[in-house]
Tab-separated table of C-alpha atoms and ligand atoms in Angstrom:
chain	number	residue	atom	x	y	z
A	1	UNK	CA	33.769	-156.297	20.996
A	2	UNK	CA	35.922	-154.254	18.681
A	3	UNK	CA	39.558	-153.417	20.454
A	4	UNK	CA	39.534	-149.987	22.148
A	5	UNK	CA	43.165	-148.341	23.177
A	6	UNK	CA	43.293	-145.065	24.587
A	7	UNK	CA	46.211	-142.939	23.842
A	8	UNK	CA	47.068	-140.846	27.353
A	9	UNK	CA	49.566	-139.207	29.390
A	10	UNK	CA	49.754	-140.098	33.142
A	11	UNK	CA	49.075	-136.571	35.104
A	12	UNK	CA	46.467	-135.215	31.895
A	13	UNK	CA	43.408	-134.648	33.705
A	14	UNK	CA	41.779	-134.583	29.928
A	15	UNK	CA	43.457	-138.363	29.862
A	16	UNK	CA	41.527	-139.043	32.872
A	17	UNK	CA	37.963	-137.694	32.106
A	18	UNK	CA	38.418	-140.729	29.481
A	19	UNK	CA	39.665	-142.971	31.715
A	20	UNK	CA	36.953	-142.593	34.345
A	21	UNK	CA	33.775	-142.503	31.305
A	22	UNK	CA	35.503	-145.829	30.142
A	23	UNK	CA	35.166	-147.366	33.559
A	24	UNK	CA	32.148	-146.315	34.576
A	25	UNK	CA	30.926	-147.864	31.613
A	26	UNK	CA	32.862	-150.976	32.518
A	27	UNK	CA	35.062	-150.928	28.992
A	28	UNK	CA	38.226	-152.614	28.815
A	29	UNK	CA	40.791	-150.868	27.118
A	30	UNK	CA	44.521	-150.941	26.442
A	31	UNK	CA	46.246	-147.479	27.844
A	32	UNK	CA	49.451	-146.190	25.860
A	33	UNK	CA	51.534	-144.063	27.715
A	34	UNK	CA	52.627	-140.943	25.608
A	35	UNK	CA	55.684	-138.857	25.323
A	36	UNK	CA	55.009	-135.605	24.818
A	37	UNK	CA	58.495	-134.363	24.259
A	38	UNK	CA	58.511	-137.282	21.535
A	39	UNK	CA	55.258	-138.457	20.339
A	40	UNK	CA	54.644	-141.311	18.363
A	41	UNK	CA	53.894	-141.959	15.044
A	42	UNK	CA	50.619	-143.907	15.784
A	43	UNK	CA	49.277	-139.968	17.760
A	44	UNK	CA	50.398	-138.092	14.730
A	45	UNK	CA	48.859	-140.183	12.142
A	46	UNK	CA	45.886	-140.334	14.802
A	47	UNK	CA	45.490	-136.945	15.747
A	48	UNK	CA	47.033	-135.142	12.982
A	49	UNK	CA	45.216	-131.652	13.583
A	50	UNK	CA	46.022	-130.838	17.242
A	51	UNK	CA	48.958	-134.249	18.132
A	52	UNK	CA	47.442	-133.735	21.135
A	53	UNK	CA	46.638	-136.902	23.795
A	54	UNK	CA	43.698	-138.183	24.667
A	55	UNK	CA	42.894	-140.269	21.430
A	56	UNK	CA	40.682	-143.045	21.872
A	57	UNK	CA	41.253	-145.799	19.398
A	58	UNK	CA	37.967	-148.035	18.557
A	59	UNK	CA	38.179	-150.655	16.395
A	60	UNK	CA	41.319	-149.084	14.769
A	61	UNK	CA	39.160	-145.563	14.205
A	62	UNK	CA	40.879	-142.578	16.212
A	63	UNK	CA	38.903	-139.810	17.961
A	64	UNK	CA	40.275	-136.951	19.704
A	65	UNK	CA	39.430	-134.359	21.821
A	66	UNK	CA	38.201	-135.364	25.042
A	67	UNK	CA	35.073	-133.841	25.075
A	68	UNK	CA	34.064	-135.727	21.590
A	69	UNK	CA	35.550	-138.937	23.105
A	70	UNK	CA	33.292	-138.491	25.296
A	71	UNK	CA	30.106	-138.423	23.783
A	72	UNK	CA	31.477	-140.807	21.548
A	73	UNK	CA	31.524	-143.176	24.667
A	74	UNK	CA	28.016	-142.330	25.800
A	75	UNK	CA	26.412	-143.195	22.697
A	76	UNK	CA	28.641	-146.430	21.900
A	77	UNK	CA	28.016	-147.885	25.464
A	78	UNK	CA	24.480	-146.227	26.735
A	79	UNK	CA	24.938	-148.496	30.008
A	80	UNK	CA	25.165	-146.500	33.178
A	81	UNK	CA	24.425	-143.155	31.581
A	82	UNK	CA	26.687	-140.079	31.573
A	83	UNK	CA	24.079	-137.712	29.987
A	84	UNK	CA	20.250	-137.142	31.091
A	85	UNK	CA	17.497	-138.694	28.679
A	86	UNK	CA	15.783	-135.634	28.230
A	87	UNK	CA	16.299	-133.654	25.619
A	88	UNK	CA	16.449	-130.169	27.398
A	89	UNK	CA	18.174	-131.798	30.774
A	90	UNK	CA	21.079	-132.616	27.799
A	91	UNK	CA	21.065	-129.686	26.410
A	92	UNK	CA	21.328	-127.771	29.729
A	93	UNK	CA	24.333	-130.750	30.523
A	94	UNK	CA	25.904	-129.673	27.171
A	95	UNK	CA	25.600	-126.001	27.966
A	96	UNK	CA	27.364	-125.927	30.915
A	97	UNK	CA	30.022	-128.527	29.439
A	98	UNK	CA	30.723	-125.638	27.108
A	99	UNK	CA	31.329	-123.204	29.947
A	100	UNK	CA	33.800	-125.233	31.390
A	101	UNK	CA	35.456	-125.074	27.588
A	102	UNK	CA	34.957	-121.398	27.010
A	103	UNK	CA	36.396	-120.911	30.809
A	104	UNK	CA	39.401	-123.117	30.219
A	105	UNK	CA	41.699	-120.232	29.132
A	106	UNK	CA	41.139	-118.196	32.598
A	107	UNK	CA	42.625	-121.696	34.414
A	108	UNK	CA	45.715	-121.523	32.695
A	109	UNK	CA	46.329	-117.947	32.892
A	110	UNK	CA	45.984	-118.077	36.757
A	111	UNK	CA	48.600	-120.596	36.327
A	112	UNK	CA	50.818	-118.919	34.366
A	113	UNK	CA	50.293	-115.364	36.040
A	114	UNK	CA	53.788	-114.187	38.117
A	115	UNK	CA	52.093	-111.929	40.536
A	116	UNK	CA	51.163	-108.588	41.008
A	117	UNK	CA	48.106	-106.887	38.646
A	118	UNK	CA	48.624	-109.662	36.629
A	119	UNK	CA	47.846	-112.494	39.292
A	120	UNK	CA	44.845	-110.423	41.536
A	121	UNK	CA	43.249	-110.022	37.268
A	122	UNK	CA	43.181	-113.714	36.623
A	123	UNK	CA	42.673	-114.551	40.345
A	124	UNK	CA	39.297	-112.205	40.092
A	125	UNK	CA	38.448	-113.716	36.731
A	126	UNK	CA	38.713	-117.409	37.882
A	127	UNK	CA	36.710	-116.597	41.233
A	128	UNK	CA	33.842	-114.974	39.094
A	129	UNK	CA	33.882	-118.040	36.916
A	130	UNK	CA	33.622	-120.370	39.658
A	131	UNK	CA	30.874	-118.608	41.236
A	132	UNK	CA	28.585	-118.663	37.904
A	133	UNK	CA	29.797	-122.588	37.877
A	134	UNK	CA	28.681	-122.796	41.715
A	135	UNK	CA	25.356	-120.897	41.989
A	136	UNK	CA	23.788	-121.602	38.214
A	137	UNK	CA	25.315	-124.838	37.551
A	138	UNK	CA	25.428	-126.652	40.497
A	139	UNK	CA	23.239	-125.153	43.200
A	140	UNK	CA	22.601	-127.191	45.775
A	141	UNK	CA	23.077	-130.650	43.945
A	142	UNK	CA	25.345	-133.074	45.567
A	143	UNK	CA	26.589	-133.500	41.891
A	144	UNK	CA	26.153	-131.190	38.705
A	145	UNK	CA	24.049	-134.849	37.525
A	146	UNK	CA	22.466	-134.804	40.578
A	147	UNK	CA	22.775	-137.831	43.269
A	148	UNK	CA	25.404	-138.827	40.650
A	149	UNK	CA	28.256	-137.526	38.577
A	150	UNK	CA	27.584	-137.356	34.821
A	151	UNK	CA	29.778	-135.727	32.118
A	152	UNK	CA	29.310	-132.371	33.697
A	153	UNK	CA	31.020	-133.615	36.576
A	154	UNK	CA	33.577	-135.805	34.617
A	155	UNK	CA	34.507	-132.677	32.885
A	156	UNK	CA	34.869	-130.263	35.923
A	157	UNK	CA	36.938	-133.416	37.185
A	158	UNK	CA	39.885	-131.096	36.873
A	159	UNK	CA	39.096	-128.468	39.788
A	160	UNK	CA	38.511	-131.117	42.075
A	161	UNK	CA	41.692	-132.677	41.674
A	162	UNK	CA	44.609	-130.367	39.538
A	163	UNK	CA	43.511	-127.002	40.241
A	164	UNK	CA	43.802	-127.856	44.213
A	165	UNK	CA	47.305	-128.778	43.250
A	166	UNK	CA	47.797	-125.633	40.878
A	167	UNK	CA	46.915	-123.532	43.675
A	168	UNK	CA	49.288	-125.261	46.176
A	169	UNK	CA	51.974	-124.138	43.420
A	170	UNK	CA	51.178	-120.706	43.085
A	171	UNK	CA	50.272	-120.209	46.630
A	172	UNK	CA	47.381	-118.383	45.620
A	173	UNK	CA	43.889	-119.916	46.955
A	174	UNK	CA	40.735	-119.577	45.636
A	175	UNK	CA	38.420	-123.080	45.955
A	176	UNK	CA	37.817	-122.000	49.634
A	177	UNK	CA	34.854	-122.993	51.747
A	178	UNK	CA	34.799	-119.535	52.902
A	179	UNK	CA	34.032	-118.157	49.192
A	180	UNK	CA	32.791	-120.925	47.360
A	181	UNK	CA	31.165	-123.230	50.128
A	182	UNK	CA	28.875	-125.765	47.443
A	183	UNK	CA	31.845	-125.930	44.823
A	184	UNK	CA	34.387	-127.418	47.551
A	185	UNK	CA	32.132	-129.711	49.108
A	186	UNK	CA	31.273	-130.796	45.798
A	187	UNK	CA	34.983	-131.039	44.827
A	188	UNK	CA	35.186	-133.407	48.341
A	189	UNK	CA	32.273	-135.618	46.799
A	190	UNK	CA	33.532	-136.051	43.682
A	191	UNK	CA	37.091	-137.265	44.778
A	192	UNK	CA	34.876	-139.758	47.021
A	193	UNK	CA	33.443	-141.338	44.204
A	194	UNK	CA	35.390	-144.602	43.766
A	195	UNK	CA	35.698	-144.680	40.414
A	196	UNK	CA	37.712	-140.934	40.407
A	197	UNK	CA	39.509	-141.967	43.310
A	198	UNK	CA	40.574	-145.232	42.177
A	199	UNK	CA	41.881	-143.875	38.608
A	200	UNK	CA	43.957	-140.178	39.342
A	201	UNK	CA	47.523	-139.746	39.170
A	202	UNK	CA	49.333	-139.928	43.126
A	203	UNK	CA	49.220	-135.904	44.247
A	204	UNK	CA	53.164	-135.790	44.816
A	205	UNK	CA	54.128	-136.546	41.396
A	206	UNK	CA	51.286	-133.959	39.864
A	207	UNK	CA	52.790	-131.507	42.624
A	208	UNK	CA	56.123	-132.190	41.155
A	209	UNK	CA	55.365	-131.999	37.776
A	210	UNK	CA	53.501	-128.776	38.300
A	211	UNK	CA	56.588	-127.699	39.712
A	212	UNK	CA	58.752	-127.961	37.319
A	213	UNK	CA	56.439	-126.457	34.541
A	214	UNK	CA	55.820	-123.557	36.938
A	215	UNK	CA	59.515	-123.098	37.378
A	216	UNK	CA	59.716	-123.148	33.497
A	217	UNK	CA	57.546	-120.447	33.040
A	218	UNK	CA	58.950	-118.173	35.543
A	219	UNK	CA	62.374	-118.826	33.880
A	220	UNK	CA	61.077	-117.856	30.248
A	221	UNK	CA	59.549	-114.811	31.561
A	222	UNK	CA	62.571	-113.361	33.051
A	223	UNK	CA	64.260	-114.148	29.953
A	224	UNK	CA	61.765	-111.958	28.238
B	1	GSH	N1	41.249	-129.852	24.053
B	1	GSH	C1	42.047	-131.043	24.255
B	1	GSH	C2	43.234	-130.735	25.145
B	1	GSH	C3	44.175	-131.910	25.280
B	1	GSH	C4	45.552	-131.471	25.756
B	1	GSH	O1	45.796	-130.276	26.015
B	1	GSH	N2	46.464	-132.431	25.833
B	1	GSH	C5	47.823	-132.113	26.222
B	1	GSH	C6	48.254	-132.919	27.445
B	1	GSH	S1	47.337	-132.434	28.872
B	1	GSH	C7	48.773	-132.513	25.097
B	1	GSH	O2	48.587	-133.489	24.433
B	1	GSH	N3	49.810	-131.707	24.912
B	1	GSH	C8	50.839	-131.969	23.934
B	1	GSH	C9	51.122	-130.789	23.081
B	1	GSH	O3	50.461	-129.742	23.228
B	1	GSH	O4	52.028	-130.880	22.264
B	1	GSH	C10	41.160	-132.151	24.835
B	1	GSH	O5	40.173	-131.826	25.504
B	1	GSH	O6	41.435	-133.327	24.583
């Protein structure tokens, strides 16, 4: 089988939604650590467009963007599928794949909100997203693939795992089984999958990390 290296960084959970399609598909791969504050050569000549981590390398062709690795995974190595066979099931998959994408912005806002209007705006904003994701998308599935996680899942990895984290940063809550009862107990299923909790980074180092960016931001926006 042709080599296949995946180009990561340790607490990206976009690194990891790689990390866990490659296992589950039993792939063996060589990981590269990145540093972001100095990249290598091999992720600029790989990813010249966005020098952005994940990059899988297969067979000494690059593809980035987590969401096309991906794919590109499901359709090299169809064992165990990630997607349904059906064409409409997919699409519907695919769909709400893109939601998470389109969403994506509101999670980092909430993030990088410092209070006040500004945090209760995002804070609403991420809470009505959520809900769509909980009532339309999920339902009452034990996974968004059903009795087991598929690339919907893999991509929504994040909220199980970071965004509990984020929160505990911010001290602002909003995965609550009081308000969003199916989308935490799915959160608790997914992390009980052995695969995702085999392969995340350890919670006190993501806290950390958080941290530190958190203080960061707070710093540059009193300096504004
Ligand atoms: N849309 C990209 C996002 C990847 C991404 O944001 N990667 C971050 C690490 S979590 C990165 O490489 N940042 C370096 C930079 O922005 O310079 C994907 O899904 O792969």
């Amino acid at each position: 089988m042709a080599e296949v290296k995946l180009h990561g960084f340790w607490s990206s959970p976009f690194s990891h939604r790689v990390i866990w399609a490659l296992k589950i598909k039993g792939v063996n791969y060589e990981y590269i650590e990145e540093d972001l504050s100095n990249k290598s050569e091999l992720l600029l000549k790989y990813n010249p467009v966005y020098k952005k981590i994940p990059v899988l390398v297969h067979g000494g062709e690059p593809i980035a963007e987590s969401l096309v690795i991906l794919e590109y995974i499901e359709e090299t190595w169809p064992n165990n599928p990630l997607l349904p066979i059906d064409p409409y099931d997919k699409a519907i998959a695919r769909f709400w794949i893109q939601f998470g994408v389109d969403k994506g912005p509101i999670f980092s806002d909430f993030f990088r909100s410092t209070g006040g209007e500004e945090q209760e705006k995002t804070t609403k904003e991420l809470l009505e997203a959520l809900k769509i994701i909980e009532e339309q998308a999920l339902g009452d599935k034990k996974f968004f693939g059903g009795n087991a996680i598929n690339l919907v899942d893999i991509s929504y990895g994040m909220i199980a795992y970071w965004f509990k984290i984020m929160e505990e940063v911010i001290e602002v809550n909003v995965l609550e089984p009081n308000t969003l009862p199916r989308l935490c107990q799915w959160a608790q299923n997914f992390m009980e999958v052995p695969v995702i909790k085999e392969n995340i980074p350890e919670r006190y180092k993501v806290l950390a990390y958080l941290r530190h960016i958190r203080q960061k931001l707070l710093l540059e926006h009193l300096n504004k």
